[in-house]
Coordinates of C-alpha atoms in Angstrom, one line a residue:
M7 CA 11.7 8.7 5.0
W8 CA 13.7 10.9 2.6
Y9 CA 14.4 7.9 0.4
T10 CA 10.6 7.3 0.1
I11 CA 9.9 10.9 -0.8
K12 CA 12.5 11.0 -3.5
A13 CA 11.3 7.6 -4.8
Y14 CA 7.8 8.8 -5.0
L15 CA 8.7 11.9 -7.0
N16 CA 10.6 9.7 -9.4
F17 CA 7.7 7.3 -9.6
L18 CA 5.3 10.1 -10.5
R19 CA 7.5 11.2 -13.4
K20 CA 7.5 7.6 -14.9
A21 CA 4.1 6.3 -13.9
T22 CA 1.0 6.4 -16.2
N23 CA -2.7 5.5 -16.1
Q24 CA -4.7 3.1 -18.1
H25 CA -3.9 5.0 -21.3
G26 CA -0.3 3.9 -21.2
V27 CA -1.3 0.2 -20.9
H28 CA -1.4 -2.0 -24.0
S29 CA -1.9 -5.4 -22.3
P30 CA -5.7 -6.2 -22.2
F31 CA -5.2 -8.2 -19.0
V32 CA -3.5 -5.3 -17.2
Y33 CA -5.8 -2.7 -18.7
Q34 CA -8.9 -4.5 -17.4
F35 CA -7.2 -4.9 -14.0
V36 CA -6.4 -1.1 -13.8
T37 CA -9.8 0.1 -15.1
Q38 CA -12.1 -2.4 -13.5
C39 CA -10.3 -2.9 -10.2
L40 CA -7.7 -0.3 -9.3
Y41 CA -9.8 2.5 -10.7
D42 CA -13.2 1.1 -9.6
T43 CA -15.1 4.0 -8.1
K44 CA -18.3 2.1 -7.2
K45 CA -19.5 2.2 -3.6
H46 CA -19.5 -1.5 -2.6
P47 CA -21.8 -2.4 0.3
Q48 CA -18.8 -4.1 2.1
Y49 CA -17.1 -0.7 2.4
D50 CA -19.4 0.1 5.4
R51 CA -18.2 -2.9 7.2
I52 CA -14.6 -2.1 6.4
K53 CA -15.0 1.4 7.7
D54 CA -16.7 0.1 10.9
Y55 CA -13.8 -2.3 11.5
Q56 CA -11.4 0.6 11.3
K57 CA -13.6 2.8 13.5
Q58 CA -13.8 0.2 16.3
L59 CA -10.0 0.0 16.4
F60 CA -9.7 3.8 16.5
K61 CA -12.0 3.9 19.5
T62 CA -10.3 1.2 21.7
E63 CA -8.2 2.3 24.7
E64 CA -6.3 -1.0 25.0
E65 CA -2.5 -0.9 25.2
I66 CA -0.3 -3.9 24.3
E67 CA 3.3 -4.9 24.3
V68 CA 4.4 -5.6 20.7
L69 CA 6.9 -8.3 19.8
D70 CA 8.5 -7.0 16.6
F71 CA 10.4 -9.5 14.4
G72 CA 10.9 -7.0 11.6
V73 CA 13.0 -4.0 11.1
G74 CA 11.2 -2.0 13.7
S75 CA 9.0 1.1 13.6
R76 CA 9.7 4.6 12.3
I77 CA 6.9 5.9 14.5
F78 CA 6.9 4.1 17.8
K79 CA 9.8 4.5 20.2
T80 CA 8.9 1.6 22.6
N81 CA 7.2 -1.7 22.2
K82 CA 4.3 -0.7 24.5
R83 CA 1.7 0.8 22.1
A84 CA -1.9 1.9 22.1
V85 CA -4.0 -0.3 19.8
R86 CA -5.7 2.8 18.3
D87 CA -2.2 4.3 17.5
I88 CA -1.1 1.1 15.8
A89 CA -4.3 1.2 13.7
K90 CA -3.9 4.9 12.8
H91 CA -0.2 5.0 12.1
A92 CA 1.0 1.5 11.3
G93 CA -2.0 -0.3 9.9
A94 CA -3.6 -0.3 6.4
T95 CA -5.4 3.0 5.6
L96 CA -9.1 2.9 4.7
N97 CA -8.3 3.3 1.0
R98 CA -5.8 0.4 1.2
M99 CA -8.4 -1.8 2.9
K100 CA -10.9 -1.0 0.1
L101 CA -8.3 -1.6 -2.6
L102 CA -7.4 -5.0 -1.1
F103 CA -11.1 -5.9 -0.9
R104 CA -11.5 -5.0 -4.6
V105 CA -8.5 -7.1 -5.6
V106 CA -9.8 -10.2 -3.8
S107 CA -13.3 -9.6 -5.2
Y108 CA -12.0 -8.9 -8.8
F109 CA -9.9 -12.0 -9.0
K110 CA -12.4 -14.1 -7.1
S111 CA -9.5 -15.4 -4.9
E112 CA -10.6 -18.4 -2.9
S113 CA -7.4 -19.3 -1.0
I114 CA -5.5 -16.3 0.5
L115 CA -2.3 -16.0 2.6
E116 CA -1.3 -12.9 4.5
L117 CA 2.1 -12.4 6.0
G118 CA 1.6 -9.9 8.9
T119 CA -1.8 -9.6 10.5
S120 CA -1.0 -6.7 12.8
V121 CA -4.4 -5.6 14.2
G122 CA -6.2 -7.0 11.1
L123 CA -7.0 -3.9 9.0
A124 CA -5.8 -5.3 5.7
T125 CA -7.0 -8.7 6.9
A126 CA -10.6 -7.5 7.2
G127 CA -10.5 -5.8 3.8
M128 CA -9.3 -9.0 2.0
A129 CA -11.6 -11.3 4.0
L130 CA -14.7 -9.3 3.1
G131 CA -13.7 -9.8 -0.6
G132 CA -14.5 -13.5 -0.2
G133 CA -12.5 -16.7 0.0
N134 CA -10.7 -18.2 3.0
L135 CA -7.7 -16.4 4.5
I136 CA -4.8 -17.6 6.6
S137 CA -3.0 -14.8 8.2
L138 CA 0.4 -15.2 9.8
E139 CA 1.5 -13.0 12.7
G140 CA 4.6 -13.2 14.9
C141 CA 3.3 -11.1 17.8
P142 CA 0.7 -12.8 20.1
Q143 CA -0.6 -9.5 21.4
T144 CA -1.5 -7.9 18.0
A145 CA -2.8 -11.2 16.8
G146 CA -5.1 -11.4 19.8
V147 CA -6.4 -7.9 19.0
A148 CA -7.0 -8.8 15.4
Q149 CA -8.8 -12.1 16.3
N150 CA -11.1 -10.4 18.8
Q151 CA -11.9 -7.6 16.4
L152 CA -12.6 -10.0 13.5
N153 CA -14.9 -12.0 15.8
E154 CA -16.8 -8.9 16.8
A155 CA -17.1 -7.8 13.2
Q156 CA -18.4 -11.4 12.4
I157 CA -15.7 -11.9 9.8
N158 CA -15.5 -15.7 10.1
N159 CA -13.3 -16.7 7.1
V160 CA -10.0 -15.9 8.7
K161 CA -7.6 -18.2 10.5
V162 CA -4.9 -16.3 12.4
V163 CA -1.7 -18.3 12.9
I164 CA 0.8 -17.1 15.6
G165 CA 4.5 -17.7 15.4
N166 CA 7.8 -16.8 13.8
F167 CA 7.4 -16.8 10.0
R168 CA 10.4 -19.1 9.5
E169 CA 8.4 -21.8 11.3
T170 CA 4.8 -21.0 10.3
L171 CA 5.6 -20.6 6.6
E172 CA 6.9 -24.1 6.4
K173 CA 3.3 -25.4 6.8
Q174 CA 2.1 -23.2 3.9
T175 CA 4.6 -24.1 1.1
D176 CA 2.8 -27.3 0.1
K177 CA -0.5 -25.5 -0.7
K178 CA -1.6 -23.4 -3.7
Y179 CA -2.7 -19.9 -3.1
D180 CA -4.7 -17.6 -5.3
L181 CA -3.5 -14.5 -3.6
I182 CA -0.6 -13.8 -1.1
Y183 CA -0.2 -10.4 0.6
F184 CA 3.4 -9.8 1.9
D185 CA 3.4 -7.3 4.7
G186 CA 5.3 -9.0 7.5
N187 CA 8.9 -7.8 7.4
H188 CA 10.3 -4.7 5.6
S189 CA 13.8 -6.0 5.0
K190 CA 15.3 -7.2 1.7
K191 CA 16.6 -10.4 3.2
A192 CA 13.3 -11.5 4.8
T193 CA 11.2 -10.4 1.8
L194 CA 13.3 -12.4 -0.6
E195 CA 13.4 -15.4 1.7
Y196 CA 9.6 -15.4 1.9
F197 CA 9.3 -14.9 -1.8
E198 CA 11.6 -17.9 -2.6
K199 CA 10.0 -20.1 0.0
L200 CA 6.5 -19.5 -1.3
L201 CA 7.2 -19.8 -5.0
P202 CA 6.0 -23.4 -5.0
S203 CA 2.6 -22.2 -3.8
A204 CA 2.0 -20.0 -6.9
H205 CA -0.1 -21.2 -9.8
N206 CA -0.7 -19.6 -13.2
D207 CA -3.4 -17.2 -12.0
S208 CA -2.0 -16.4 -8.6
V209 CA -1.7 -12.8 -7.5
W210 CA 1.0 -11.7 -5.1
I211 CA 1.0 -8.3 -3.5
F212 CA 4.1 -6.7 -1.8
D213 CA 3.5 -3.9 0.6
D214 CA 5.8 -0.8 0.9
I215 CA 8.2 -1.6 -1.9
Y216 CA 9.7 1.8 -1.6
W217 CA 9.9 1.8 2.2
S218 CA 13.7 1.7 1.9
S219 CA 16.4 1.3 -0.8
E220 CA 16.7 -2.3 0.4
M221 CA 13.0 -3.0 -0.2
T222 CA 13.3 -1.5 -3.6
E223 CA 16.2 -3.7 -4.4
A224 CA 14.1 -6.7 -3.3
W225 CA 11.3 -5.5 -5.6
Q226 CA 13.7 -5.2 -8.5
Y227 CA 14.9 -8.8 -7.9
I228 CA 11.3 -10.0 -7.8
K229 CA 10.4 -8.2 -11.1
N230 CA 13.4 -9.8 -12.8
H231 CA 12.8 -13.3 -11.5
P232 CA 12.2 -15.8 -14.4
K233 CA 9.0 -17.1 -12.9
V234 CA 7.5 -13.6 -12.6
V235 CA 5.8 -12.5 -15.8
V236 CA 3.9 -9.2 -15.2
T237 CA 4.3 -6.7 -12.4
V238 CA 2.2 -3.6 -11.7
D239 CA 4.0 -1.0 -9.5
C240 CA 1.5 1.3 -7.7
F241 CA 4.3 2.7 -5.5
W242 CA 2.7 1.7 -2.1
L243 CA 1.9 -1.8 -3.4
G244 CA 3.5 -4.0 -6.0
F245 CA 1.4 -6.6 -7.8
V246 CA 3.0 -9.8 -9.3
F247 CA 1.4 -12.1 -11.8
F248 CA 2.7 -15.5 -13.1
R249 CA 0.5 -15.8 -16.2
K250 CA 2.5 -17.7 -18.8
E251 CA 0.2 -16.5 -21.6
Q252 CA 1.4 -12.9 -21.0
V253 CA 4.4 -11.1 -22.4
K254 CA 6.9 -10.2 -19.7
E255 CA 6.3 -6.6 -18.8
N256 CA 6.5 -4.2 -15.9
F257 CA 4.0 -1.3 -15.4
R258 CA 4.0 1.7 -13.2
I259 CA 0.4 2.9 -12.5
R260 CA -0.7 5.9 -10.5
V261 CA -3.5 4.9 -8.1

């Protein structure tokens, strides 16, 4: 936790807004998507999805393949607590919706469904979404909630990522959201494995890039990878672009 706080203070010292961006592509992304203040009609459905999870009294046994939780001491957890403390915030859900909508992403892959908060945000932006989840219990909660919310463009796939990812590497994805395992080793393994699925206009989003020093090391590796052209670091999320027509640049943007 202390690492993240220090990293955030350092980020604020170095980050800028749209006025520090000289790339037309990134400038438009920042001003028309990240800084978009319009009240989209889908926001009401996003908020309702979150509210329903906050109201549920269900408890589940979580199977955690990642680095564990900083909040929960046991694997038996209330669904509403997962939604409140471990799921995407309302602002994050809205932002993911805007990103999918802005780039008109048709084929989307998510690593880490959890209870489906980020999933719902992206799915309401359009396109078809495949969401991979290792824990059958949380995946079941997400699938039931998505069904109740009549969000029908999501396919939840249950299983260990090392197995379920194998079936995704021969496809091309417009957008991939990495939120399944907050370890450097796993993040880079997934990154390398999915590189063949990227095309020139793909957008990759990495969650919690300052969750730990290891995650930041993974982010630095990704930024410097020869196939990565442009990155936008918003602290909580890191955006990766592969556009060959762009100059290789890395941006830090306050959101």
